[in-house]
Amino acid sequence: GAPVKELAWREQEVELGVLPIPRINEMDGGPYLTPIVVTRDGDSGRYNISWNRAMVIDKNHLGLWMSPRHLWSIFSKYERRGEALPIALVLGHHPAFFMVGAGLTKISQDEYEVAGGILGEGLRVVESEAFGGDLLVPADAEVILEGLILPERRSVEGPFGEFTGYSGPQRISWLVEIKAVTARKGGAIISVFGAHQENLYAHMPIQADIFHDLKNIM
C-alpha cells in the first residue's frame, strides 16, 4: 500500500489537537500549518498545487488563507454553485513537490504533471480516504489532511508571520472541515518559518518564472 496510508483517522476520529502543529511566531493567531494544498478542478480534471497558510480553529476545522490565484479561482466557481471543494493538505513530501506549489504555472497546466517533470518520474498517487478517486493524493507524502472548503462559510484567521519578516494581518478567511487524516508511521510535518534563510529555496520557481517572462519581452 501507499506509505501515506499506513495510519488513518476518519470523520469523528479526527482530532487536530494531537498533531504537533506549532505556533510559529509570537504574534500568530494560533497554531499554524504551511501546507501544500492539492485540489482537482472537477470541470477540467486538472490538478492544482498551491502553498497556503492554515490556522487551527478547533478539532476538525482550519482557517485557510487563499490569495486570488488558482485555488481561489477554482473554489469561487464551486461556491457560486453552492458546492464545497474537496482538498488535500500535504504536510510533507519531496522538496520538488513543494517547489511546484511555489511556482507561477498557468491554470491550464496540470500541476501533478509539472511535479512529475521536476521529479523526473511520474508522481505516485493514491485514492483519497474521504473522496476516493475524485481526488487522488500523493502516495509518498508524510501526512495528509483531507477536507472540504465550505461554501458561504468564513472564519477569523491570523495574524501570521510572513516571508517578508513582518506579521501579516488578521483576516476573514475560508473555513475548511477536515474529513480524514492519513500518515506514514513516524511521518514528519514540514512547516515553513517565514523570513528565515533556509526557506528561501521556495522563491526559486518564482524567480524562474519571472526570468522566463522577462526573456520573452526583451
Short mmCIF file of C-alpha atoms in Angstrom, two decimals:
data_model
loop_
_atom_site.label_atom_id
_atom_site.label_comp_id
_atom_site.label_asym_id
_atom_site.label_seq_id
_atom_site.Cartn_x
_atom_site.Cartn_y
_atom_site.Cartn_z
CA GLY A 1 0.00 0.00 0.00
CA ALA A 2 0.87 3.67 -0.19
CA PRO A 3 3.21 4.88 2.58
CA VAL A 4 0.86 7.77 3.44
CA LYS A 5 -1.91 5.24 4.17
CA GLU A 6 -0.08 3.42 6.98
CA LEU A 7 -2.23 5.29 9.52
CA ALA A 8 -5.72 6.71 9.00
CA TRP A 9 -8.33 8.59 11.03
CA ARG A 10 -11.79 9.33 9.63
CA GLU A 11 -14.69 11.67 10.44
CA GLN A 12 -15.27 11.59 14.23
CA GLU A 13 -11.79 10.18 14.83
CA VAL A 14 -10.18 13.39 13.53
CA GLU A 15 -8.53 15.45 16.29
CA LEU A 16 -6.11 18.10 15.06
CA GLY A 17 -5.03 18.80 18.63
CA VAL A 18 -2.98 15.60 18.80
CA LEU A 19 -0.78 16.67 15.88
CA PRO A 20 2.44 18.62 16.62
CA ILE A 21 1.27 21.84 14.98
CA PRO A 22 3.38 24.81 16.16
CA ARG A 23 2.56 28.40 16.92
CA ILE A 24 5.44 29.56 14.76
CA ASN A 25 5.70 33.25 15.72
CA GLU A 26 4.89 35.10 18.92
CA MET A 27 2.13 37.18 17.31
CA ASP A 28 0.49 34.33 15.35
CA GLY A 29 -3.25 33.96 15.87
CA GLY A 30 -2.94 30.25 16.72
CA PRO A 31 -1.15 27.04 15.75
CA TYR A 32 -0.30 27.14 12.04
CA LEU A 33 0.30 24.74 9.19
CA THR A 34 2.01 25.83 5.97
CA PRO A 35 0.77 23.02 3.70
CA ILE A 36 0.81 22.33 0.02
CA VAL A 37 -2.90 22.32 -0.86
CA VAL A 38 -3.96 19.98 -3.65
CA THR A 39 -7.30 20.11 -5.43
CA ARG A 40 -8.79 18.84 -8.65
CA ASP A 41 -10.90 21.10 -10.82
CA GLY A 42 -13.88 18.84 -11.45
CA ASP A 43 -14.73 20.72 -14.67
CA SER A 44 -11.33 20.35 -16.35
CA GLY A 45 -9.99 17.33 -14.45
CA ARG A 46 -6.68 19.16 -13.86
CA TYR A 47 -4.87 19.16 -10.53
CA ASN A 48 -3.75 22.36 -8.83
CA ILE A 49 -0.98 22.60 -6.24
CA SER A 50 -0.58 25.73 -4.09
CA TRP A 51 1.29 26.77 -0.96
CA ASN A 52 -1.03 28.20 1.69
CA ARG A 53 -1.25 29.03 5.37
CA ALA A 54 -3.86 27.36 7.59
CA MET A 55 -4.66 28.14 11.24
CA VAL A 56 -6.19 25.57 13.56
CA ILE A 57 -9.69 26.66 14.63
CA ASP A 58 -10.84 23.55 16.52
CA LYS A 59 -10.55 19.75 16.43
CA ASN A 60 -11.59 19.44 12.79
CA HIS A 61 -11.60 22.94 11.28
CA LEU A 62 -8.93 25.18 9.78
CA GLY A 63 -8.97 28.80 8.66
CA LEU A 64 -7.34 28.80 5.21
CA TRP A 65 -5.97 31.90 3.53
CA MET A 66 -6.12 31.91 -0.30
CA SER A 67 -4.53 34.64 -2.38
CA PRO A 68 -6.58 35.46 -5.50
CA ARG A 69 -4.90 32.91 -7.75
CA HIS A 70 -5.75 29.40 -8.97
CA LEU A 71 -7.08 27.71 -5.81
CA TRP A 72 -9.21 30.77 -5.08
CA SER A 73 -10.47 30.78 -8.68
CA ILE A 74 -11.45 27.10 -8.59
CA PHE A 75 -13.18 27.43 -5.21
CA SER A 76 -15.02 30.61 -6.27
CA LYS A 77 -16.55 28.67 -9.16
CA TYR A 78 -17.66 25.89 -6.79
CA GLU A 79 -19.01 28.38 -4.25
CA ARG A 80 -21.17 30.10 -6.88
CA ARG A 81 -22.81 26.70 -7.40
CA GLY A 82 -23.22 26.18 -3.65
CA GLU A 83 -20.68 23.34 -3.64
CA ALA A 84 -17.85 22.53 -1.23
CA LEU A 85 -14.41 21.94 -2.77
CA PRO A 86 -12.50 18.75 -1.80
CA ILE A 87 -8.85 19.43 -0.99
CA ALA A 88 -5.85 17.65 0.48
CA LEU A 89 -3.35 19.48 2.68
CA VAL A 90 0.02 17.79 2.15
CA LEU A 91 2.23 18.31 5.21
CA GLY A 92 5.42 16.70 3.92
CA HIS A 93 6.82 15.42 0.63
CA HIS A 94 9.86 15.69 -1.65
CA PRO A 95 11.18 19.30 -1.83
CA ALA A 96 10.42 19.34 -5.57
CA PHE A 97 6.72 18.90 -4.76
CA PHE A 98 6.84 21.98 -2.53
CA MET A 99 8.58 23.95 -5.27
CA VAL A 100 5.65 23.29 -7.63
CA GLY A 101 3.37 24.85 -5.01
CA ALA A 102 5.53 27.98 -5.02
CA GLY A 103 5.64 28.27 -8.81
CA LEU A 104 3.62 30.50 -11.11
CA THR A 105 2.38 27.95 -13.62
CA LYS A 106 -0.71 28.64 -15.72
CA ILE A 107 -4.12 27.45 -14.53
CA SER A 108 -4.38 25.45 -17.76
CA GLN A 109 -1.49 23.22 -16.65
CA ASP A 110 -1.98 20.06 -14.58
CA GLU A 111 0.44 20.58 -11.72
CA TYR A 112 0.68 16.87 -10.89
CA GLU A 113 2.25 16.58 -14.35
CA VAL A 114 4.55 19.52 -13.56
CA ALA A 115 5.60 17.80 -10.31
CA GLY A 116 6.40 14.63 -12.22
CA GLY A 117 8.51 16.62 -14.67
CA ILE A 118 10.58 18.14 -11.86
CA LEU A 119 10.89 14.80 -10.04
CA GLY A 120 11.98 13.09 -13.26
CA GLU A 121 9.30 10.42 -12.91
CA GLY A 122 5.52 10.23 -12.61
CA LEU A 123 4.15 11.43 -9.27
CA ARG A 124 2.86 8.39 -7.39
CA VAL A 125 -0.76 8.92 -6.33
CA VAL A 126 -3.45 7.01 -4.47
CA GLU A 127 -7.18 7.49 -3.91
CA SER A 128 -8.00 9.81 -1.02
CA GLU A 129 -9.61 8.39 2.10
CA ALA A 130 -12.58 10.78 2.07
CA PHE A 131 -13.18 11.32 -1.65
CA GLY A 132 -11.88 8.17 -3.33
CA GLY A 133 -10.93 8.52 -6.99
CA ASP A 134 -12.46 12.01 -7.21
CA LEU A 135 -9.31 13.34 -5.51
CA LEU A 136 -6.01 11.50 -5.89
CA VAL A 137 -3.35 12.35 -3.32
CA PRO A 138 0.45 11.90 -3.29
CA ALA A 139 1.19 8.33 -2.20
CA ASP A 140 4.62 9.17 -0.77
CA ALA A 141 3.56 12.13 1.40
CA GLU A 142 4.34 12.20 5.12
CA VAL A 143 0.97 13.40 6.46
CA ILE A 144 -2.20 14.45 4.61
CA LEU A 145 -5.32 16.20 5.89
CA GLU A 146 -8.34 15.69 3.61
CA GLY A 147 -11.21 18.12 3.82
CA LEU A 148 -13.72 20.48 2.24
CA ILE A 149 -13.52 24.23 1.75
CA LEU A 150 -17.07 25.10 2.77
CA PRO A 151 -19.21 27.46 0.66
CA GLU A 152 -20.53 30.63 2.32
CA ARG A 153 -18.52 29.90 5.49
CA ARG A 154 -15.70 32.07 6.77
CA SER A 155 -13.53 32.29 9.88
CA VAL A 156 -11.21 34.80 11.52
CA GLU A 157 -7.62 33.78 10.72
CA GLY A 158 -4.26 35.37 11.55
CA PRO A 159 -2.12 37.29 12.21
CA PHE A 160 0.76 35.23 10.78
CA GLY A 161 4.49 35.93 10.40
CA GLU A 162 5.09 36.15 6.65
CA PHE A 163 8.20 35.64 4.50
CA THR A 164 8.73 39.41 4.36
CA GLY A 165 9.73 39.37 8.02
CA TYR A 166 6.54 41.16 9.08
CA SER A 167 3.31 39.88 10.57
CA GLY A 168 0.51 39.56 8.03
CA PRO A 169 -2.84 40.92 9.26
CA GLN A 170 -5.75 39.08 10.77
CA ARG A 171 -8.28 38.32 8.03
CA ILE A 172 -11.67 36.79 7.40
CA SER A 173 -10.57 33.61 5.64
CA TRP A 174 -12.15 30.43 4.29
CA LEU A 175 -13.27 27.58 6.54
CA VAL A 176 -12.04 24.03 5.93
CA GLU A 177 -13.69 21.00 7.53
CA ILE A 178 -11.28 18.07 7.88
CA LYS A 179 -12.81 14.71 6.97
CA ALA A 180 -9.80 12.40 7.26
CA VAL A 181 -6.13 12.31 8.24
CA THR A 182 -3.63 9.82 6.82
CA ALA A 183 0.06 9.46 7.61
CA ARG A 184 3.17 7.35 7.48
CA LYS A 185 4.19 5.72 10.73
CA GLY A 186 6.52 8.32 12.22
CA GLY A 187 5.56 10.81 9.50
CA ALA A 188 7.11 14.28 9.75
CA ILE A 189 5.13 17.52 9.41
CA ILE A 190 7.10 20.14 7.48
CA SER A 191 6.46 23.75 8.48
CA VAL A 192 7.82 26.95 6.98
CA PHE A 193 9.24 29.52 9.37
CA GLY A 194 8.65 32.65 7.32
CA ALA A 195 11.55 35.06 6.62
CA HIS A 196 14.20 32.54 7.70
CA GLN A 197 17.07 31.98 5.27
CA GLU A 198 16.58 28.22 4.95
CA ASN A 199 13.14 28.72 3.40
CA LEU A 200 14.27 30.97 0.55
CA TYR A 201 14.56 27.96 -1.79
CA ALA A 202 10.80 28.34 -2.21
CA HIS A 203 11.50 31.52 -4.19
CA MET A 204 13.48 29.66 -6.86
CA PRO A 205 10.49 28.70 -9.06
CA ILE A 206 9.11 32.24 -8.80
CA GLN A 207 12.47 33.64 -9.93
CA ALA A 208 12.48 31.17 -12.84
CA ASP A 209 9.01 32.29 -13.94
CA ILE A 210 9.97 35.96 -13.75
CA PHE A 211 13.16 35.29 -15.74
CA HIS A 212 11.14 33.43 -18.40
CA ASP A 213 8.64 36.30 -18.73
CA LEU A 214 11.37 38.96 -18.90
CA LYS A 215 13.25 36.96 -21.53
CA ASN A 216 10.12 36.87 -23.69
CA ILE A 217 9.63 40.65 -23.65
CA MET A 218 13.25 41.80 -24.01
#
